[in-house]
mmCIF file of C-alpha atoms and ligand atoms in Angstrom:
data_model
loop_
_atom_site.group_PDB
_atom_site.id
_atom_site.type_symbol
_atom_site.label_atom_id
_atom_site.label_comp_id
_atom_site.label_asym_id
_atom_site.label_seq_id
_atom_site.Cartn_x
_atom_site.Cartn_y
_atom_site.Cartn_z
ATOM 1 C CA MET A 68 -0.029 0.209 -0.092
ATOM 2 C CA ILE A 69 1.365 3.461 -0.956
ATOM 3 C CA PRO A 70 0.308 6.772 0.579
ATOM 4 C CA GLY A 71 -1.596 9.530 -1.274
ATOM 5 C CA PRO A 72 0.938 12.438 -2.212
ATOM 6 C CA PHE A 73 2.080 14.770 0.851
ATOM 7 C CA SER A 74 4.527 17.956 1.038
ATOM 8 C CA TYR A 75 7.247 17.462 3.652
ATOM 9 C CA HIS A 76 8.287 20.495 5.615
ATOM 10 C CA ARG A 77 11.083 20.164 8.545
ATOM 11 C CA PRO A 78 10.685 23.228 10.530
ATOM 12 C CA ALA A 79 13.861 24.037 13.080
ATOM 13 C CA THR A 80 11.713 25.571 15.985
ATOM 14 C CA VAL A 81 8.511 24.795 17.918
ATOM 15 C CA ALA A 82 7.567 28.384 16.695
ATOM 16 C CA ASP A 83 7.842 27.408 13.070
ATOM 17 C CA ALA A 84 6.089 24.129 13.578
ATOM 18 C CA VAL A 85 3.289 25.829 15.128
ATOM 19 C CA LYS A 86 3.163 28.301 12.324
ATOM 20 C CA LEU A 87 3.104 25.887 9.595
ATOM 21 C CA LEU A 88 0.108 23.791 11.628
ATOM 22 C CA THR A 89 -1.653 26.831 11.950
ATOM 23 C CA THR A 90 -1.283 28.251 8.309
ATOM 24 C CA LEU A 91 -1.743 24.787 6.795
ATOM 25 C CA GLY A 92 -4.727 23.951 8.840
ATOM 26 C CA ASP A 93 -6.293 20.486 8.846
ATOM 27 C CA ASP A 94 -4.371 19.368 5.587
ATOM 28 C CA ALA A 95 -1.255 19.330 8.005
ATOM 29 C CA ARG A 96 0.067 16.904 10.474
ATOM 30 C CA PRO A 97 2.857 16.363 13.001
ATOM 31 C CA LEU A 98 5.085 13.721 11.906
ATOM 32 C CA ALA A 99 6.869 12.084 15.045
ATOM 33 C CA GLY A 100 8.437 8.579 14.954
ATOM 34 C CA GLY A 101 5.470 7.643 12.141
ATOM 35 C CA HIS A 102 4.930 4.158 13.254
ATOM 36 C CA SER A 103 1.074 4.886 14.022
ATOM 37 C CA LEU A 104 0.527 7.947 11.121
ATOM 38 C CA VAL A 105 2.421 6.329 8.448
ATOM 39 C CA PRO A 106 0.779 2.722 8.726
ATOM 40 C CA MET A 107 -2.489 4.851 8.631
ATOM 41 C CA MET A 108 -1.488 6.800 5.492
ATOM 42 C CA LYS A 109 -0.459 3.382 3.649
ATOM 43 C CA LEU A 110 -4.214 2.236 4.451
ATOM 44 C CA ARG A 111 -5.282 5.814 3.369
ATOM 45 C CA LEU A 112 -7.277 6.090 6.865
ATOM 46 C CA ALA A 113 -5.183 9.503 6.977
ATOM 47 C CA THR A 114 -4.417 11.493 3.963
ATOM 48 C CA PRO A 115 -2.567 14.454 5.359
ATOM 49 C CA GLU A 116 -1.506 16.585 2.462
ATOM 50 C CA HIS A 117 1.409 18.093 4.593
ATOM 51 C CA LEU A 118 4.051 16.621 7.241
ATOM 52 C CA ILE A 119 5.512 18.593 9.388
ATOM 53 C CA ASP A 120 8.401 16.524 10.535
ATOM 54 C CA LEU A 121 9.433 17.304 14.049
ATOM 55 C CA HIS A 122 12.959 15.684 13.962
ATOM 56 C CA GLY A 123 14.829 19.038 13.039
ATOM 57 C CA ILE A 124 13.627 20.691 16.385
ATOM 58 C CA ASP A 125 16.300 20.707 18.947
ATOM 59 C CA GLY A 126 15.026 20.257 22.469
ATOM 60 C CA LEU A 127 12.157 18.162 22.079
ATOM 61 C CA LYS A 128 14.147 14.924 22.937
ATOM 62 C CA GLY A 129 15.649 13.957 26.477
ATOM 63 C CA ILE A 130 14.661 13.280 29.749
ATOM 64 C CA ARG A 131 15.410 15.430 32.783
ATOM 65 C CA ARG A 132 14.734 16.050 36.391
ATOM 66 C CA ASP A 133 13.046 19.476 37.248
ATOM 67 C CA GLY A 134 12.343 19.228 41.269
ATOM 68 C CA ASP A 135 10.054 16.379 42.064
ATOM 69 C CA ASN A 136 8.864 16.153 38.391
ATOM 70 C CA ILE A 137 10.252 14.073 35.511
ATOM 71 C CA VAL A 138 10.349 15.951 32.464
ATOM 72 C CA ILE A 139 10.393 14.078 28.986
ATOM 73 C CA GLY A 140 10.617 15.607 25.755
ATOM 74 C CA ALA A 141 8.079 14.641 23.080
ATOM 75 C CA MET A 142 10.568 13.388 20.797
ATOM 76 C CA THR A 143 11.902 10.900 23.159
ATOM 77 C CA THR A 144 11.815 7.550 21.635
ATOM 78 C CA GLN A 145 10.377 4.417 23.684
ATOM 79 C CA HIS A 146 13.976 2.883 23.404
ATOM 80 C CA ASP A 147 15.237 6.428 25.045
ATOM 81 C CA LEU A 148 13.239 5.129 27.992
ATOM 82 C CA LEU A 149 14.483 1.896 28.391
ATOM 83 C CA ALA A 150 18.147 3.419 27.989
ATOM 84 C CA SER A 151 17.911 5.883 30.787
ATOM 85 C CA ASP A 152 18.989 5.561 34.293
ATOM 86 C CA GLU A 153 16.463 8.424 35.472
ATOM 87 C CA ILE A 154 13.526 6.612 34.203
ATOM 88 C CA ALA A 155 15.004 3.029 35.691
ATOM 89 C CA LYS A 156 15.561 4.660 39.136
ATOM 90 C CA SER A 157 12.542 7.169 39.670
ATOM 91 C CA LEU A 158 9.875 5.913 37.335
ATOM 92 C CA PRO A 159 10.180 2.044 36.892
ATOM 93 C CA ILE A 160 6.932 1.369 35.191
ATOM 94 C CA LEU A 161 7.412 3.469 32.435
ATOM 95 C CA HIS A 162 10.657 1.016 31.642
ATOM 96 C CA GLU A 163 8.403 -2.031 32.207
ATOM 97 C CA THR A 164 5.653 -0.534 29.982
ATOM 98 C CA ALA A 165 7.668 0.694 27.405
ATOM 99 C CA LEU A 166 9.163 -2.971 27.155
ATOM 100 C CA LEU A 167 5.622 -4.237 26.329
ATOM 101 C CA ILE A 168 4.938 -1.866 23.149
ATOM 102 C CA ALA A 169 5.488 -3.729 19.819
ATOM 103 C CA ASP A 170 9.273 -4.861 19.258
ATOM 104 C CA PRO A 171 12.556 -3.094 19.411
ATOM 105 C CA GLN A 172 12.093 -1.632 15.533
ATOM 106 C CA VAL A 173 9.168 0.218 16.691
ATOM 107 C CA ARG A 174 10.732 1.264 19.845
ATOM 108 C CA TYR A 175 13.733 2.934 18.183
ATOM 109 C CA ARG A 176 11.375 5.461 15.978
ATOM 110 C CA GLY A 177 8.163 5.597 17.995
ATOM 111 C CA THR A 178 8.282 8.520 20.352
ATOM 112 C CA VAL A 179 6.624 9.062 23.848
ATOM 113 C CA GLY A 180 4.920 12.379 22.452
ATOM 114 C CA GLY A 181 3.467 10.549 19.515
ATOM 115 C CA ASN A 182 2.247 7.823 21.573
ATOM 116 C CA VAL A 183 0.320 9.951 24.275
ATOM 117 C CA ALA A 184 -0.851 12.653 21.342
ATOM 118 C CA ASN A 185 -2.357 9.855 18.925
ATOM 119 C CA GLY A 186 -5.382 9.222 20.759
ATOM 120 C CA ASP A 187 -5.467 5.463 19.815
ATOM 121 C CA PRO A 188 -7.331 3.881 22.824
ATOM 122 C CA GLY A 189 -4.510 0.923 21.970
ATOM 123 C CA ASN A 190 -1.602 3.029 22.739
ATOM 124 C CA ASP A 191 -0.233 1.774 26.176
ATOM 125 C CA MET A 192 1.483 5.254 27.321
ATOM 126 C CA PRO A 193 -2.113 7.288 27.784
ATOM 127 C CA ALA A 194 -3.648 5.325 30.642
ATOM 128 C CA LEU A 195 -0.134 4.895 32.547
ATOM 129 C CA MET A 196 0.292 8.670 32.174
ATOM 130 C CA MET A 197 -2.888 8.994 33.928
ATOM 131 C CA THR A 198 -2.094 6.446 36.645
ATOM 132 C CA LEU A 199 0.945 8.712 37.298
ATOM 133 C CA GLY A 200 -0.738 12.214 37.415
ATOM 134 C CA ALA A 201 1.083 13.665 34.496
ATOM 135 C CA SER A 202 0.543 16.629 32.512
ATOM 136 C CA TYR A 203 1.420 17.662 29.042
ATOM 137 C CA ARG A 204 2.928 20.817 27.674
ATOM 138 C CA LEU A 205 1.169 22.086 24.818
ATOM 139 C CA GLU A 206 2.611 25.239 22.445
ATOM 140 C CA GLY A 207 0.013 26.682 20.063
ATOM 141 C CA PRO A 208 -0.686 30.005 18.208
ATOM 142 C CA SER A 209 -1.765 31.442 21.524
ATOM 143 C CA GLY A 210 1.040 30.500 23.770
ATOM 144 C CA GLY A 211 1.734 27.609 25.927
ATOM 145 C CA ARG A 212 -0.710 25.799 28.287
ATOM 146 C CA ASP A 213 -0.500 22.839 30.519
ATOM 147 C CA ILE A 214 -3.477 20.060 30.675
ATOM 148 C CA ALA A 215 -3.691 16.969 32.744
ATOM 149 C CA ALA A 216 -3.348 13.931 31.180
ATOM 150 C CA SER A 217 -6.603 12.895 32.816
ATOM 151 C CA GLU A 218 -8.418 15.487 30.888
ATOM 152 C CA PHE A 219 -6.770 15.293 27.354
ATOM 153 C CA TYR A 220 -8.484 12.144 26.035
ATOM 154 C CA GLN A 221 -12.136 12.856 24.779
ATOM 155 C CA GLY A 222 -12.788 10.174 22.279
ATOM 156 C CA ALA A 223 -11.232 7.677 20.012
ATOM 157 C CA TYR A 224 -8.349 9.747 17.877
ATOM 158 C CA PHE A 225 -10.104 12.805 19.654
ATOM 159 C CA THR A 226 -8.070 14.876 22.229
ATOM 160 C CA ALA A 227 -7.716 18.449 23.783
ATOM 161 C CA LEU A 228 -5.064 19.610 20.956
ATOM 162 C CA GLU A 229 -6.462 22.617 19.502
ATOM 163 C CA PRO A 230 -5.805 23.532 15.891
ATOM 164 C CA GLY A 231 -1.913 24.346 15.603
ATOM 165 C CA GLU A 232 -1.244 22.768 18.567
ATOM 166 C CA LEU A 233 1.946 20.814 19.487
ATOM 167 C CA LEU A 234 2.662 18.363 22.301
ATOM 168 C CA THR A 235 5.976 19.587 23.358
ATOM 169 C CA ALA A 236 6.640 17.495 26.648
ATOM 170 C CA ILE A 237 5.292 15.226 29.379
ATOM 171 C CA SER A 238 5.633 16.151 33.223
ATOM 172 C CA ILE A 239 5.433 13.282 35.643
ATOM 173 C CA PRO A 240 5.613 13.811 39.322
ATOM 174 C CA ALA A 241 8.203 11.149 40.831
ATOM 175 C CA PRO A 242 6.062 8.628 42.994
ATOM 176 C CA ALA A 243 7.139 8.305 46.421
ATOM 177 C CA ALA A 244 10.159 6.229 47.094
ATOM 178 C CA GLY A 245 9.287 2.595 48.028
ATOM 179 C CA HIS A 246 6.317 2.603 45.999
ATOM 180 C CA GLY A 247 4.726 -0.377 44.206
ATOM 181 C CA TYR A 248 3.932 -0.755 40.628
ATOM 182 C CA ALA A 249 2.908 -2.865 37.740
ATOM 183 C CA TYR A 250 1.779 -2.829 34.350
ATOM 184 C CA GLU A 251 -0.073 -5.892 33.208
ATOM 185 C CA LYS A 252 -1.094 -6.190 29.449
ATOM 186 C CA LEU A 253 -2.636 -9.245 27.685
ATOM 187 C CA LYS A 254 -2.114 -9.206 23.900
ATOM 188 C CA ARG A 255 -2.404 -12.166 21.417
ATOM 189 C CA LYS A 256 1.132 -12.273 20.415
ATOM 190 C CA VAL A 257 4.468 -10.530 21.186
ATOM 191 C CA GLY A 258 3.873 -7.165 19.391
ATOM 192 C CA ASP A 259 0.299 -7.087 19.431
ATOM 193 C CA TYR A 260 -1.714 -3.981 21.148
ATOM 194 C CA ALA A 261 -3.287 -4.876 24.151
ATOM 195 C CA THR A 262 -6.579 -6.770 24.323
ATOM 196 C CA ALA A 263 -6.645 -5.439 27.791
ATOM 197 C CA ALA A 264 -3.995 -3.892 30.226
ATOM 198 C CA ALA A 265 -3.870 -2.109 33.452
ATOM 199 C CA ALA A 266 -1.464 0.155 35.371
ATOM 200 C CA VAL A 267 -1.089 0.039 39.042
ATOM 201 C CA VAL A 268 1.095 2.536 41.233
ATOM 202 C CA LEU A 269 0.557 2.074 44.957
ATOM 203 C CA THR A 270 2.165 2.860 48.328
ATOM 204 C CA MET A 271 1.851 0.476 51.303
ATOM 205 C CA ALA A 272 2.624 1.026 55.114
ATOM 206 C CA GLY A 273 2.397 -1.850 57.976
ATOM 207 C CA GLY A 274 1.005 -4.141 55.132
ATOM 208 C CA LYS A 275 -2.001 -1.800 54.307
ATOM 209 C CA VAL A 276 -2.387 0.341 51.036
ATOM 210 C CA THR A 277 -2.022 3.846 51.687
ATOM 211 C CA SER A 278 -2.563 5.331 48.234
ATOM 212 C CA CYS A 279 -3.229 4.054 44.839
ATOM 213 C CA SER A 280 -3.897 4.686 41.358
ATOM 214 C CA ILE A 281 -5.160 2.317 38.568
ATOM 215 C CA GLY A 282 -5.217 2.926 34.835
ATOM 216 C CA LEU A 283 -6.679 0.899 31.895
ATOM 217 C CA THR A 284 -5.898 0.461 28.612
ATOM 218 C CA ASN A 285 -8.064 -0.363 25.372
ATOM 219 C CA LEU A 286 -10.984 -1.055 27.495
ATOM 220 C CA SER A 287 -12.901 2.087 26.317
ATOM 221 C CA GLU A 288 -12.582 4.319 23.515
ATOM 222 C CA THR A 289 -10.112 6.481 25.751
ATOM 223 C CA PRO A 290 -7.703 5.332 28.268
ATOM 224 C CA LEU A 291 -9.482 5.190 31.859
ATOM 225 C CA LEU A 292 -8.852 5.932 35.521
ATOM 226 C CA ALA A 293 -10.388 3.005 37.398
ATOM 227 C CA THR A 294 -10.887 5.759 40.682
ATOM 228 C CA ASP A 295 -13.762 3.617 42.552
ATOM 229 C CA ALA A 296 -11.780 0.513 42.233
ATOM 230 C CA ALA A 297 -8.436 2.438 43.451
ATOM 231 C CA LYS A 298 -10.409 3.808 46.731
ATOM 232 C CA ALA A 299 -11.690 0.203 47.113
ATOM 233 C CA VAL A 300 -8.288 -0.997 48.059
ATOM 234 C CA ILE A 301 -7.124 1.783 50.410
ATOM 235 C CA GLY A 302 -6.686 0.711 53.985
ATOM 236 C CA THR A 303 -6.724 -2.888 52.919
ATOM 237 C CA SER A 304 -4.071 -5.685 52.882
ATOM 238 C CA LEU A 305 -5.632 -6.462 49.342
ATOM 239 C CA ASP A 306 -7.045 -9.749 50.252
ATOM 240 C CA PRO A 307 -8.944 -11.978 48.027
ATOM 241 C CA ALA A 308 -12.434 -10.227 48.676
ATOM 242 C CA THR A 309 -10.869 -6.834 48.195
ATOM 243 C CA LEU A 310 -9.258 -7.870 44.966
ATOM 244 C CA LYS A 311 -12.160 -9.134 43.729
ATOM 245 C CA LYS A 312 -14.594 -5.814 44.871
ATOM 246 C CA ALA A 313 -11.773 -4.001 42.871
ATOM 247 C CA ALA A 314 -11.606 -5.926 39.804
ATOM 248 C CA ASP A 315 -15.605 -5.454 39.573
ATOM 249 C CA ALA A 316 -15.559 -1.749 40.200
ATOM 250 C CA ALA A 317 -12.859 -1.430 37.369
ATOM 251 C CA THR A 318 -14.876 -3.728 35.206
ATOM 252 C CA ALA A 319 -18.018 -1.689 35.850
ATOM 253 C CA ILE A 320 -16.498 1.288 34.013
ATOM 254 C CA MET A 321 -15.013 -0.705 31.130
ATOM 255 C CA SER A 322 -16.971 -0.562 27.545
ATOM 256 C CA PRO A 323 -14.550 -2.220 25.215
ATOM 257 C CA ALA A 324 -14.917 -2.720 21.231
ATOM 258 C CA ALA A 325 -15.804 -5.962 19.932
ATOM 259 C CA ASP A 326 -13.196 -6.553 17.460
ATOM 260 C CA ALA A 327 -10.215 -9.324 16.864
ATOM 261 C CA ARG A 328 -9.198 -9.308 20.128
ATOM 262 C CA GLY A 329 -12.372 -10.673 21.269
ATOM 263 C CA PRO A 330 -16.110 -9.861 22.064
ATOM 264 C CA VAL A 331 -17.051 -7.390 24.813
ATOM 265 C CA GLU A 332 -17.476 -9.761 27.309
ATOM 266 C CA TYR A 333 -14.326 -11.355 27.591
ATOM 267 C CA ARG A 334 -12.599 -8.201 27.408
ATOM 268 C CA LYS A 335 -13.977 -6.848 30.137
ATOM 269 C CA HIS A 336 -13.681 -10.405 32.025
ATOM 270 C CA VAL A 337 -9.499 -10.257 31.090
ATOM 271 C CA GLY A 338 -9.439 -6.589 31.787
ATOM 272 C CA GLY A 339 -10.803 -7.306 35.481
ATOM 273 C CA ILE A 340 -7.636 -10.040 35.569
ATOM 274 C CA MET A 341 -5.370 -7.529 34.469
ATOM 275 C CA VAL A 342 -6.580 -5.284 37.303
ATOM 276 C CA THR A 343 -6.290 -7.785 39.966
ATOM 277 C CA ARG A 344 -3.196 -9.498 38.614
ATOM 278 C CA ALA A 345 -1.418 -5.461 38.528
ATOM 279 C CA LEU A 346 -2.589 -5.183 42.276
ATOM 280 C CA THR A 347 -1.182 -8.274 43.206
ATOM 281 C CA ARG A 348 2.200 -7.396 41.646
ATOM 282 C CA ALA A 349 2.436 -3.769 42.680
ATOM 283 C CA ALA A 350 2.042 -4.486 46.490
ATOM 284 C CA ALA A 351 4.722 -7.085 46.148
ATOM 285 C CA LYS A 352 7.105 -4.727 45.074
ATOM 286 C CA ALA A 353 6.290 -2.216 47.728
ATOM 287 C CA ASN A 354 8.131 -1.263 50.650
HETATM 288 C C1 LIG B 292 3.812 -3.193 14.563
HETATM 289 C C2 LIG B 292 3.362 -2.155 15.362
HETATM 290 C C3 LIG B 292 2.903 -2.331 16.712
HETATM 291 C C4 LIG B 292 2.506 -1.596 17.828
HETATM 292 N N1 LIG B 292 2.229 -2.033 19.101
HETATM 293 C C5 LIG B 292 1.863 -0.989 19.647
HETATM 294 C C6 LIG B 292 1.520 -1.244 21.249
HETATM 295 O O1 LIG B 292 1.515 -2.525 21.498
HETATM 296 N N2 LIG B 292 1.575 -0.315 22.293
HETATM 297 C C7 LIG B 292 1.417 1.054 21.882
HETATM 298 O O2 LIG B 292 1.482 2.078 22.514
HETATM 299 N N3 LIG B 292 1.837 1.431 20.517
HETATM 300 C C8 LIG B 292 1.799 0.359 19.499
HETATM 301 N N4 LIG B 292 2.494 0.817 18.360
HETATM 302 C C9 LIG B 292 2.556 2.202 18.068
HETATM 303 C C10 LIG B 292 3.816 2.957 18.514
HETATM 304 O O3 LIG B 292 4.134 3.014 19.604
HETATM 305 C C11 LIG B 292 3.872 4.488 17.688
HETATM 306 O O4 LIG B 292 4.968 4.669 17.537
HETATM 307 C C12 LIG B 292 3.131 5.611 18.533
HETATM 308 O O5 LIG B 292 1.549 5.249 18.855
HETATM 309 C C13 LIG B 292 3.295 6.670 18.116
HETATM 310 O O6 LIG B 292 4.315 7.616 18.023
HETATM 311 P P1 LIG B 292 5.052 8.078 16.873
HETATM 312 O O7 LIG B 292 6.159 8.891 17.480
HETATM 313 O O8 LIG B 292 5.471 6.720 15.922
HETATM 314 O O9 LIG B 292 3.960 9.244 16.379
HETATM 315 P P2 LIG B 292 3.534 9.177 14.741
HETATM 316 O O10 LIG B 292 3.078 8.215 14.089
HETATM 317 O O11 LIG B 292 4.425 10.216 14.065
HETATM 318 O O12 LIG B 292 2.123 10.234 15.252
HETATM 319 C C14 LIG B 292 1.193 9.909 15.702
HETATM 320 C C15 LIG B 292 -0.046 10.792 15.983
HETATM 321 O O13 LIG B 292 0.379 11.808 16.821
HETATM 322 C C16 LIG B 292 0.421 13.068 16.136
HETATM 323 N N5 LIG B 292 1.761 13.477 16.890
HETATM 324 C C17 LIG B 292 2.965 12.947 16.947
HETATM 325 N N6 LIG B 292 3.524 13.937 18.004
HETATM 326 C C18 LIG B 292 2.830 14.940 17.883
HETATM 327 C C19 LIG B 292 3.102 15.737 18.779
HETATM 328 N N7 LIG B 292 4.344 15.845 19.311
HETATM 329 N N8 LIG B 292 2.278 16.907 19.158
HETATM 330 C C20 LIG B 292 1.318 16.697 18.676
HETATM 331 N N9 LIG B 292 0.767 15.781 17.443
HETATM 332 C C21 LIG B 292 1.734 14.600 17.416
HETATM 333 C C22 LIG B 292 0.758 12.631 14.659
HETATM 334 O O14 LIG B 292 0.747 13.883 13.989
HETATM 335 C C23 LIG B 292 -0.145 11.575 14.502
HETATM 336 O O15 LIG B 292 -1.516 11.705 14.176
HETATM 337 C C24 LIG B 292 2.956 -0.019 17.396
HETATM 338 C C25 LIG B 292 3.134 0.364 16.161
HETATM 339 C C26 LIG B 292 3.539 -0.612 15.121
HETATM 340 C C27 LIG B 292 3.784 -0.094 13.681
#
């Protein structure tokens, strides 16, 4: 399959990219790693007339500590996450999740910014960013703004990005030392998108859960925060009855599509299992 014709632009600054996106309007799309956009173009599901390649812009790549936050440039690749000591030390769940995305070839090109800006319910990073309380930095024709990841996703491929806006960085509050974490992902085969996945970040004291956040991937047309499920485990030792209660509360908010990954009831069922497994494994890691 061959994409339709398009013009290629390679701006050197964020301001130039925003100007191009603004003047070219709906016919233009940012190009990051191209591992979601180009397959869509080859299938003619996306037919942008202008591609604005972000690779020429200095400063959009990298991982840095800013006080209590870890700031990741939009053009940082999934492989960069895996190679980062800062991520391994402060945000090990990001390392664990990146390793479950596709295969090394995709991870060398695919960017974190592209993954979270794409709006595909099957992308793994969005639910994780919501679980971690991350925010996104957006630059547009009327200046910059920050938006919580939990407010960014509005529907499948529909986000809070306004015309002309570019996502430039992701800011994640460093979780407490000793936190437990797990990303559990059921997929049909290595390299596949999730049939169902759950992210858990929690803290424990004296054998009881003191804080918990749970995110769900590919179990609705947007990533979900399972807040009632997370509340159900606070103050407990994650005994079997509590785990079931949490899985039931999470399942109640799932509305996955019926597709090649299975019918709705099956995907909700395995979604509950992912929540149970992620909670159990996160608790075992907490200290
Ligand atoms: C075989 C295969 C398997 C895959 N499996 C998985 C998987 O299991 N889990 C998973 O999460 N992903 C998976 N992916 C997708 C992969 O992670 C993509 O790299 C990712 O979804 C998009 O990142 P990208 O940098 O390639 O973005 P692109 O494809 O370049 O862009 C994606 C979309 O986001 C927009 N965009 C990109 N960057 C920005 C920005 N900075 N600001 C605003 N808009 C922007 C683009 O215009 C486009 O609409 C897979 C891909 C392939 C080819």
